[in-house]
Every structure is written in C-alpha cells, then in structure tokens.
Tab-separated table of C-alpha atoms and ligand atoms in Angstrom:
chain	number	residue	atom	x	y	z
Z	664	UNK	CA	-79.725	59.063	49.067
Z	665	UNK	CA	-77.916	57.768	46.012
Z	666	UNK	CA	-74.807	55.707	46.706
Z	667	UNK	CA	-73.278	56.876	43.479
Z	668	UNK	CA	-73.611	56.526	39.780
Z	669	UNK	CA	-73.285	53.463	37.650
Z	670	UNK	CA	-72.913	53.561	33.892
Z	671	UNK	CA	-74.423	50.474	32.238
Z	672	UNK	CA	-73.323	50.375	28.643
Z	673	UNK	CA	-76.278	48.412	27.271
Z	674	UNK	CA	-79.588	47.115	28.561
Z	675	UNK	CA	-79.220	44.192	30.996
Z	676	UNK	CA	-81.945	41.832	32.293
Z	677	UNK	CA	-84.360	43.260	34.828
Z	678	UNK	CA	-83.076	41.046	37.669
Z	679	UNK	CA	-79.883	43.096	37.696
Z	680	UNK	CA	-81.680	46.431	37.524
Z	681	UNK	CA	-83.783	45.436	40.531
Z	682	UNK	CA	-80.692	44.875	42.664
Z	683	UNK	CA	-79.351	48.281	41.663
Z	684	UNK	CA	-82.653	49.960	42.489
Z	685	UNK	CA	-82.771	48.295	45.899
Z	686	UNK	CA	-79.221	49.450	46.576
Z	687	UNK	CA	-80.280	52.998	45.657
Z	688	UNK	CA	-77.693	53.330	42.978
Z	689	UNK	CA	-78.299	55.904	40.302
Z	690	UNK	CA	-78.163	54.122	36.952
Z	691	UNK	CA	-77.658	55.286	33.416
Z	692	UNK	CA	-78.321	52.650	30.779
Z	693	UNK	CA	-76.755	54.134	27.746
Z	694	UNK	CA	-77.900	51.976	24.872
Z	695	UNK	CA	-81.411	50.569	25.027
Z	696	UNK	CA	-81.410	49.385	21.416
Z	697	UNK	CA	-80.396	45.700	21.574
Z	698	UNK	CA	-78.786	45.845	18.139
Z	699	UNK	CA	-76.560	48.848	18.669
Z	700	UNK	CA	-73.240	49.172	20.397
Z	701	UNK	CA	-71.595	52.257	21.833
Z	702	UNK	CA	-69.014	54.356	20.079
Z	703	UNK	CA	-65.652	54.761	21.732
Z	704	UNK	CA	-66.524	58.368	22.535
Z	705	UNK	CA	-69.745	57.304	24.230
Z	706	UNK	CA	-67.923	54.779	26.400
Z	707	UNK	CA	-65.276	57.346	27.375
Z	708	UNK	CA	-67.892	59.941	28.229
Z	709	UNK	CA	-69.914	57.451	30.255
Z	710	UNK	CA	-66.892	56.262	32.230
Z	711	UNK	CA	-65.837	59.820	32.986
Z	712	UNK	CA	-69.225	60.551	34.545
Z	713	UNK	CA	-69.737	57.471	36.725
Z	714	UNK	CA	-68.421	55.793	39.873
Z	715	UNK	CA	-68.799	52.240	38.582
Z	716	UNK	CA	-68.899	50.883	35.048
Z	717	UNK	CA	-71.023	47.863	34.092
Z	718	UNK	CA	-69.965	46.877	30.572
Z	719	UNK	CA	-70.628	43.919	28.319
Z	720	UNK	CA	-68.034	41.993	26.355
Z	721	UNK	CA	-68.792	44.220	23.377
Z	722	UNK	CA	-66.880	47.191	24.817
Z	723	UNK	CA	-63.081	47.210	24.854
Z	724	UNK	CA	-61.999	48.438	28.282
Z	725	UNK	CA	-58.380	49.427	27.748
Z	726	UNK	CA	-55.922	51.907	29.247
Z	727	UNK	CA	-57.640	54.903	27.711
Z	728	UNK	CA	-61.032	53.914	29.120
Z	729	UNK	CA	-59.628	52.943	32.519
Z	730	UNK	CA	-57.716	56.211	32.722
Z	731	UNK	CA	-60.723	58.316	31.800
Z	732	UNK	CA	-61.866	58.624	35.407
Z	733	UNK	CA	-59.532	58.720	38.445
Z	734	UNK	CA	-62.580	58.163	40.686
Z	735	UNK	CA	-63.756	54.980	38.959
Z	736	UNK	CA	-64.332	52.476	41.793
Z	737	UNK	CA	-64.650	49.340	39.731
Z	738	UNK	CA	-65.761	47.597	36.566
Z	739	UNK	CA	-68.466	44.932	36.920
Z	740	UNK	CA	-68.624	43.062	33.648
Z	741	UNK	CA	-71.726	41.023	32.852
Z	742	UNK	CA	-69.896	38.014	31.377
Z	743	UNK	CA	-67.583	35.323	32.605
Z	744	UNK	CA	-64.982	36.104	29.923
Z	745	UNK	CA	-63.092	39.363	30.303
Z	746	UNK	CA	-60.640	39.378	27.409
Z	747	UNK	CA	-62.116	42.743	26.365
Z	748	UNK	CA	-60.705	44.259	29.564
Z	749	UNK	CA	-57.025	44.998	30.083
Z	750	UNK	CA	-56.867	43.570	33.601
Z	751	UNK	CA	-53.128	44.221	34.029
Z	752	UNK	CA	-53.638	47.910	33.353
Z	753	UNK	CA	-56.667	47.943	35.659
Z	754	UNK	CA	-54.565	46.471	38.464
Z	755	UNK	CA	-51.784	48.975	37.805
Z	756	UNK	CA	-54.320	51.811	37.996
Z	757	UNK	CA	-56.000	50.376	41.126
Z	758	UNK	CA	-59.320	49.460	39.487
Z	759	UNK	CA	-61.014	46.215	40.622
Z	760	UNK	CA	-62.593	44.176	37.839
Z	761	UNK	CA	-65.342	41.615	38.420
Z	762	UNK	CA	-67.147	39.035	36.277
Z	763	UNK	CA	-69.949	36.464	36.499
Z	764	UNK	CA	-68.386	32.998	36.774
Z	765	UNK	CA	-70.170	29.734	37.480
Z	766	UNK	CA	-73.772	30.630	36.710
Z	767	UNK	CA	-73.387	30.123	32.972
Z	768	UNK	CA	-71.376	26.891	33.070
Z	769	UNK	CA	-74.278	24.509	32.446
Z	770	UNK	CA	-75.998	26.725	29.915
Z	771	UNK	CA	-72.786	27.072	27.918
Z	772	UNK	CA	-72.059	23.350	28.112
Z	773	UNK	CA	-75.625	22.648	26.949
Z	774	UNK	CA	-75.186	24.895	23.938
Z	775	UNK	CA	-71.846	23.287	23.142
Z	776	UNK	CA	-73.649	19.981	22.980
Z	777	UNK	CA	-76.496	21.462	20.950
Z	778	UNK	CA	-73.911	22.672	18.424
Z	779	UNK	CA	-72.071	19.362	18.424
Z	780	UNK	CA	-75.269	17.441	17.748
Z	781	UNK	CA	-76.506	19.993	15.225
Z	782	UNK	CA	-73.375	19.889	13.103
Z	783	UNK	CA	-72.947	16.119	13.372
Z	784	UNK	CA	-76.589	15.393	12.501
Z	785	UNK	CA	-76.931	18.280	10.019
Z	786	UNK	CA	-79.931	19.751	11.817
Z	787	UNK	CA	-79.882	23.272	10.305
Z	788	UNK	CA	-79.636	21.841	6.782
Z	789	UNK	CA	-82.471	19.405	7.443
Z	790	UNK	CA	-84.615	22.144	8.965
Z	791	UNK	CA	-84.050	24.408	5.968
Z	792	UNK	CA	-84.955	21.508	3.669
Z	793	UNK	CA	-88.271	21.073	5.485
Z	794	UNK	CA	-89.274	24.717	5.562
Z	795	UNK	CA	-88.364	25.030	1.881
Z	796	UNK	CA	-90.962	22.310	1.160
Z	797	UNK	CA	-88.372	19.969	-0.320
Z	798	UNK	CA	-89.264	16.849	1.669
Z	799	UNK	CA	-91.101	14.626	-0.819
Z	800	UNK	CA	-90.239	11.089	0.267
Z	801	UNK	CA	-88.286	9.415	3.035
Z	802	UNK	CA	-84.953	8.100	1.798
Z	803	UNK	CA	-82.170	5.983	3.297
Z	804	UNK	CA	-79.552	8.484	2.193
Z	805	UNK	CA	-81.263	11.636	3.345
Z	806	UNK	CA	-78.988	13.838	5.503
Z	807	UNK	CA	-76.532	11.202	6.605
Z	808	UNK	CA	-74.565	12.518	9.524
Z	809	UNK	CA	-72.178	11.264	12.194
Z	810	UNK	CA	-72.841	9.711	15.603
Z	811	UNK	CA	-71.387	11.093	18.828
Z	812	UNK	CA	-72.629	7.857	20.428
Z	813	UNK	CA	-71.370	4.417	19.392
Z	814	UNK	CA	-74.299	4.356	16.923
Z	815	UNK	CA	-74.444	1.773	14.181
Z	816	UNK	CA	-70.713	1.111	14.149
Z	817	UNK	CA	-70.623	0.321	17.863
Z	818	UNK	CA	-67.362	2.280	18.145
Z	819	UNK	CA	-67.093	4.629	21.107
Z	820	UNK	CA	-66.302	8.115	19.828
Z	821	UNK	CA	-63.612	10.355	21.198
Z	822	UNK	CA	-64.365	13.852	22.433
Z	823	UNK	CA	-61.296	16.075	22.766
Z	824	UNK	CA	-61.735	18.988	25.165
Z	825	UNK	CA	-59.230	21.814	24.970
Z	826	UNK	CA	-59.401	23.926	28.135
Z	827	UNK	CA	-60.567	21.935	31.150
Z	828	UNK	CA	-62.052	24.625	33.360
Z	829	UNK	CA	-65.602	24.737	34.655
Z	830	UNK	CA	-67.184	24.673	31.194
Z	831	UNK	CA	-64.838	22.054	29.715
Z	832	UNK	CA	-65.622	19.767	32.647
Z	833	UNK	CA	-69.374	20.300	32.272
Z	834	UNK	CA	-69.062	19.359	28.584
Z	835	UNK	CA	-67.194	16.198	29.633
Z	836	UNK	CA	-69.936	15.238	32.098
Z	837	UNK	CA	-72.517	15.396	29.326
Z	838	UNK	CA	-70.370	13.118	27.145
Z	839	UNK	CA	-70.960	10.230	29.555
Z	840	UNK	CA	-74.530	9.904	28.298
Z	841	UNK	CA	-73.160	9.403	24.796
Z	842	UNK	CA	-70.673	6.766	25.981
Z	843	UNK	CA	-67.760	8.789	24.669
Z	844	UNK	CA	-64.121	8.543	25.621
Z	845	UNK	CA	-62.980	11.987	26.659
Z	846	UNK	CA	-59.484	13.353	26.121
Z	847	UNK	CA	-58.578	16.671	27.695
Z	848	UNK	CA	-55.742	19.115	27.193
Z	849	UNK	CA	-55.142	22.056	29.492
Z	850	UNK	CA	-51.610	22.836	30.610
Z	851	UNK	CA	-53.022	24.622	33.683
Z	852	UNK	CA	-55.108	21.647	34.810
Z	853	UNK	CA	-52.908	18.653	34.058
Z	854	UNK	CA	-53.035	17.176	37.550
Z	855	UNK	CA	-56.756	17.697	37.747
Z	856	UNK	CA	-57.253	15.928	34.415
Z	857	UNK	CA	-55.002	13.083	35.506
Z	858	UNK	CA	-57.039	12.687	38.694
Z	859	UNK	CA	-60.370	13.062	36.903
Z	860	UNK	CA	-62.394	9.961	36.170
Z	861	UNK	CA	-64.224	11.596	33.275
Z	862	UNK	CA	-61.243	12.457	31.098
Z	863	UNK	CA	-57.806	11.262	30.102
Z	864	UNK	CA	-54.926	13.689	29.637
Z	865	UNK	CA	-53.666	14.111	26.072
Z	866	UNK	CA	-51.301	16.715	24.737
Z	867	UNK	CA	-52.688	18.804	21.922
Z	868	UNK	CA	-51.253	16.889	18.920
Z	869	UNK	CA	-52.497	13.598	20.349
Z	870	UNK	CA	-55.913	15.032	21.149
Z	871	UNK	CA	-56.281	16.445	17.634
Z	872	UNK	CA	-55.205	13.205	15.993
Z	873	UNK	CA	-57.500	10.980	18.091
Z	874	UNK	CA	-60.691	12.982	18.493
Z	875	UNK	CA	-63.913	12.636	16.537
Z	876	UNK	CA	-65.093	15.920	18.043
Z	877	UNK	CA	-62.816	18.695	19.295
Z	878	UNK	CA	-64.451	21.221	21.603
Z	879	UNK	CA	-62.646	24.414	22.613
Z	880	UNK	CA	-63.016	25.922	26.090
Z	881	UNK	CA	-59.842	27.825	26.980
Z	882	UNK	CA	-59.591	31.433	28.077
Z	883	UNK	CA	-58.448	33.714	25.288
Z	884	UNK	CA	-54.867	34.722	26.068
Z	885	UNK	CA	-51.732	35.338	24.006
Z	886	UNK	CA	-51.046	31.623	24.443
Z	887	UNK	CA	-54.409	30.493	23.086
Z	888	UNK	CA	-54.696	33.067	20.280
Z	889	UNK	CA	-54.824	30.999	17.044
Z	890	UNK	CA	-54.262	27.827	19.042
Z	891	UNK	CA	-56.122	26.101	16.222
Z	892	UNK	CA	-54.538	27.143	12.982
Z	893	UNK	CA	-53.604	25.414	9.696
Z	894	UNK	CA	-51.280	22.827	11.237
Z	895	UNK	CA	-53.768	21.863	13.921
Z	896	UNK	CA	-56.641	21.610	11.441
Z	897	UNK	CA	-54.465	19.424	9.223
Z	898	UNK	CA	-53.728	17.244	12.227
Z	899	UNK	CA	-57.416	16.503	12.873
Z	900	UNK	CA	-59.193	13.488	11.412
Z	901	UNK	CA	-60.942	14.176	8.123
Z	902	UNK	CA	-64.123	12.886	9.764
Z	903	UNK	CA	-63.795	15.122	12.831
Z	904	UNK	CA	-65.810	18.173	13.864
Z	905	UNK	CA	-64.585	21.340	15.568
Z	906	UNK	CA	-66.776	23.178	18.080
Z	907	UNK	CA	-66.029	26.598	19.566
Z	908	UNK	CA	-68.161	28.244	22.239
Z	909	UNK	CA	-65.180	29.966	23.910
Z	910	UNK	CA	-63.672	32.947	22.093
Z	911	UNK	CA	-63.300	33.406	18.343
Z	912	UNK	CA	-59.593	34.238	18.107
Z	913	UNK	CA	-58.701	30.805	19.529
Z	914	UNK	CA	-59.223	29.657	15.925
Z	915	UNK	CA	-57.490	31.138	12.893
Z	916	UNK	CA	-60.764	31.619	11.059
Z	917	UNK	CA	-59.214	32.028	7.618
Z	918	UNK	CA	-57.478	28.694	8.057
Z	919	UNK	CA	-60.779	27.164	9.153
Z	920	UNK	CA	-62.532	28.338	5.984
Z	921	UNK	CA	-59.792	26.656	3.966
Z	922	UNK	CA	-60.036	23.487	6.053
Z	923	UNK	CA	-63.800	23.287	5.521
Z	924	UNK	CA	-63.661	24.000	1.796
Z	925	UNK	CA	-60.846	21.527	1.248
Z	926	UNK	CA	-62.482	18.942	3.551
Z	927	UNK	CA	-59.590	18.583	5.964
Z	928	UNK	CA	-62.300	18.191	8.611
Z	929	UNK	CA	-65.962	17.163	8.441
Z	930	UNK	CA	-67.491	20.322	9.851
Z	931	UNK	CA	-67.427	23.109	12.403
Z	932	UNK	CA	-69.888	24.653	14.823
Z	933	UNK	CA	-69.089	28.154	16.030
Z	934	UNK	CA	-70.749	30.463	18.520
Z	935	UNK	CA	-67.903	33.012	18.470
Z	936	UNK	CA	-65.786	34.654	15.765
Z	937	UNK	CA	-62.346	36.083	15.376
Z	938	UNK	CA	-63.595	39.565	14.521
Z	939	UNK	CA	-67.032	39.375	16.023
Z	940	UNK	CA	-69.666	40.133	14.804
Z	941	UNK	CA	-67.992	39.780	11.378
Z	942	UNK	CA	-67.175	36.374	9.957
Z	943	UNK	CA	-64.108	35.566	7.904
Z	944	UNK	CA	-64.649	35.788	4.195
Z	945	UNK	CA	-66.164	32.557	2.909
Z	946	UNK	CA	-67.206	31.197	6.305
Z	947	UNK	CA	-70.926	31.734	5.705
Z	948	UNK	CA	-70.674	29.802	2.415
Z	949	UNK	CA	-68.377	27.039	3.683
Z	950	UNK	CA	-69.835	23.523	3.853
Z	951	UNK	CA	-70.922	21.744	7.033
Z	952	UNK	CA	-71.161	24.544	9.525
Z	953	UNK	CA	-73.451	25.608	12.314
Z	954	UNK	CA	-73.007	29.322	12.965
Z	955	UNK	CA	-74.566	31.032	15.975
Z	956	UNK	CA	-74.455	34.651	17.191
Z	957	UNK	CA	-72.628	34.178	20.535
Z	958	UNK	CA	-75.595	32.788	22.465
Z	959	UNK	CA	-73.906	30.131	24.608
Z	960	UNK	CA	-75.127	31.607	27.893
Z	961	UNK	CA	-78.409	32.852	26.469
Z	962	UNK	CA	-81.089	31.188	28.547
Z	963	UNK	CA	-83.487	33.540	30.277
Z	964	UNK	CA	-82.618	32.103	33.702
Z	965	UNK	CA	-78.887	32.281	33.222
Z	966	UNK	CA	-78.781	35.763	31.729
Z	967	UNK	CA	-80.925	36.897	34.680
Z	968	UNK	CA	-78.436	35.363	37.124
Z	969	UNK	CA	-75.530	36.940	35.265
Z	970	UNK	CA	-77.178	40.350	35.481
Z	971	UNK	CA	-77.842	39.863	39.219
Z	972	UNK	CA	-74.233	38.874	39.812
Z	973	UNK	CA	-72.878	41.803	37.839
Z	974	UNK	CA	-75.197	44.152	39.737
Z	975	UNK	CA	-74.132	42.687	43.101
Z	976	UNK	CA	-70.497	43.126	42.120
Z	977	UNK	CA	-71.246	46.680	40.987
Z	978	UNK	CA	-72.871	47.544	44.312
Z	979	UNK	CA	-69.789	46.233	46.147
Z	980	UNK	CA	-67.516	48.341	43.926
Z	981	UNK	CA	-69.769	51.305	44.594
Z	982	UNK	CA	-69.460	50.801	48.373
Z	983	UNK	CA	-65.682	50.438	48.054
Z	984	UNK	CA	-66.006	46.869	49.331
Z	985	UNK	CA	-64.308	43.781	47.840
Z	986	UNK	CA	-66.487	42.515	44.994
Z	987	UNK	CA	-67.624	38.869	45.362
Z	988	UNK	CA	-66.245	37.956	41.941
Z	989	UNK	CA	-63.159	40.082	41.566
Z	990	UNK	CA	-60.762	38.782	38.896
Z	991	UNK	CA	-57.814	40.884	40.136
Z	992	UNK	CA	-58.158	40.680	43.956
Z	993	UNK	CA	-54.485	41.592	44.347
Z	994	UNK	CA	-55.586	45.125	43.442
Z	995	UNK	CA	-57.026	45.586	46.935
Z	996	UNK	CA	-53.513	45.559	48.378
Z	997	UNK	CA	-52.121	48.257	46.122
Z	998	UNK	CA	-51.432	51.917	46.853
Z	999	UNK	CA	-53.074	52.749	43.538
Z	1000	UNK	CA	-56.343	51.243	44.840
Z	1001	UNK	CA	-56.086	52.927	48.248
Z	1002	UNK	CA	-55.385	56.300	46.661
Z	1003	UNK	CA	-58.269	55.837	44.262
Z	1004	UNK	CA	-60.702	54.948	47.052
Z	1005	UNK	CA	-59.578	57.923	49.119
Z	1006	UNK	CA	-60.742	60.337	46.417
Z	1007	UNK	CA	-64.070	61.971	47.294
L	851	GLV	C1	-69.864	35.026	27.260
L	851	GLV	O1	-69.230	34.820	26.280
L	851	GLV	C2	-69.267	35.261	28.533
L	851	GLV	O2	-68.039	35.344	28.622
L	851	GLV	O3	-70.016	35.403	29.509
C-alpha cells in the first residue's frame, strides 16, 4: 500500500527514484524535460496534491507555496543550499525542511579549483583558439596566465576563502598542493579558523587586499547579499581573480562587469549568477571570465548521492519521522508541527 504521495518538481537521478520505489511511495515527477522549469501555478497545484514535496533550487518555496497544503509533511530539497526556501515561514507553519549536506563538498571544491585554474591559465580561451584552427606556431607569449603555485616567481600565492564551512575548508585543503598561503574570513567560524592549521584568519578588507585568488563559499543570507560589491572589488589586487561557486547574489554582478571591463581585477570565474539563469548585461562579453551553468556538484556519483539523500529525507517526512538532514529541527517541538502531523 502506498505510504503517500510525493511531488518531485523535476527529474532526479535514478538512485533517488529507487529509494522511493522501495519505500512504496507514490511519485509524480512533474517536469521530465531537463531544460524546463515549472510555472508558479504548477508548483502550487503539485504541492496541494501531495504529502511531501521534493523540489530543486530552481523553485521558490515561499509562504504561498508552504501554505498551499495544510497536510504537507515536509520538503526534501535535493541541494545543500536552501536559500530558495523560506525556512522561517516553514518553521512557523510546522513544515520540516531537509537538504543534502556533505556529499557534494568534494565535488564542489574540485570544481572551484577547476574554475580557479581555468581562469588563471586561460583554458577556455586557449581551447577556443585550438578548435578555431588558429594555432599556427608555438610562441613564448601565447596565452600568458597566472600561477596559483609559486611558479616562475617563486612567490607563494595567497588564496582568500570567504565562508569557511565544509566547502571552504575542502577548497583550503586542495590549496596545500599548490603551496598557497590561505586566508579565511567567516564571522561564524572565527575560532575554528584560528585553530585551523590550513588557514589564517583575516577580516574581509585584509583578505581582499592580500589575496591573489578570492574564493566565495558563504551561505546566501541578508548579510552576504552583495558582500562583494564595488568597494570590495576596488579593494582587491589588480592581478587577483574572483571565484564564486556559492550563490550568485553574494556578488553585485553589475559591479563585477564594471570591475572586469575597467581591469580592477584580473578575472572572474562564476558558476552561479545573481538572477540565474540570466547574466548581468555585459558579463558574457567581459574579459577574462570563466562562466559555468551552476554545475559545481555535477558529477554523476555526487548527484546520485544527493538524490538518494533527498529521497531518504522525503521518506522520513512521509512517515512523519525526523528527517536525517533537517535544517529546521526545532520545528519538531512546535504545536504547528504536531497539529499538522495529526491531520489525516
Ligand atoms: C547547489 O548549488 C546546491 O546547493 O546543492
């Protein structure tokens, strides 16, 4: 017998579907076309007809959505980030929210490094040059880039990490192989940074002024919205690179376009955008960029694990049990939650 109904907004990897089948959960996958999102109306209708919602970061889950079904038992997002979900409202309404932390840390840190190396060594430009048939003769000035390692100058480079959570730390670990000095800024992890052998604490102005590469890994909150804006870009070295595999709105993208065009910084590598999937006007044409379509956790293994975790969380929500990766566990102690779970 079916345990209940789960509404999956868009197609997720098979590993997750298998867990749902084994748990005998009735599933509706709304959008099977990889390139198409759901309309607001489709999300609202889906939520109203299910017991558990499994969304992706492409669907805003706000008060209207969370209020669309008084029997909703939980929201199991397939992503570690959950800035698309109004968690405070969910807690107020007694809805547990879960995510998929941990499994994508390495994959995201790897991509951060791929972006860092790609922008510093101009890999996309060089690749395009090759496939355009423009390589005629080796030259000592062809595609000169910058070294993350000591390289020819012998100078150890400085990596500044903003946001020293799981992913920021994994990025720092990789920097050891490049003999970098790592600075880290994260007001919520100051003690941890001070105790950490990999990184040295720096406040943001110092980090921006000293770093050859600045990599962003904070959560997106009101505090981190436009954390990197005109003043911060001006404060960076003219030879420095900015890397963002966190959330787009951490950077004021219009300011970044200006900074790139006016050469305040040497380049930027972005996996995320302020108004995703759109880019700020002029970003695509700006010099010295690497621009990716939000693929930081996109390895087959990791996306499979994320889907399994989201499905496991969803099954727990379905059974009215605490989800293994609940981001608002305080909800379980609320009357709103108890009343919600008591509904047939
Ligand atoms: C991807 O951006 C995620 O938050 O999982």
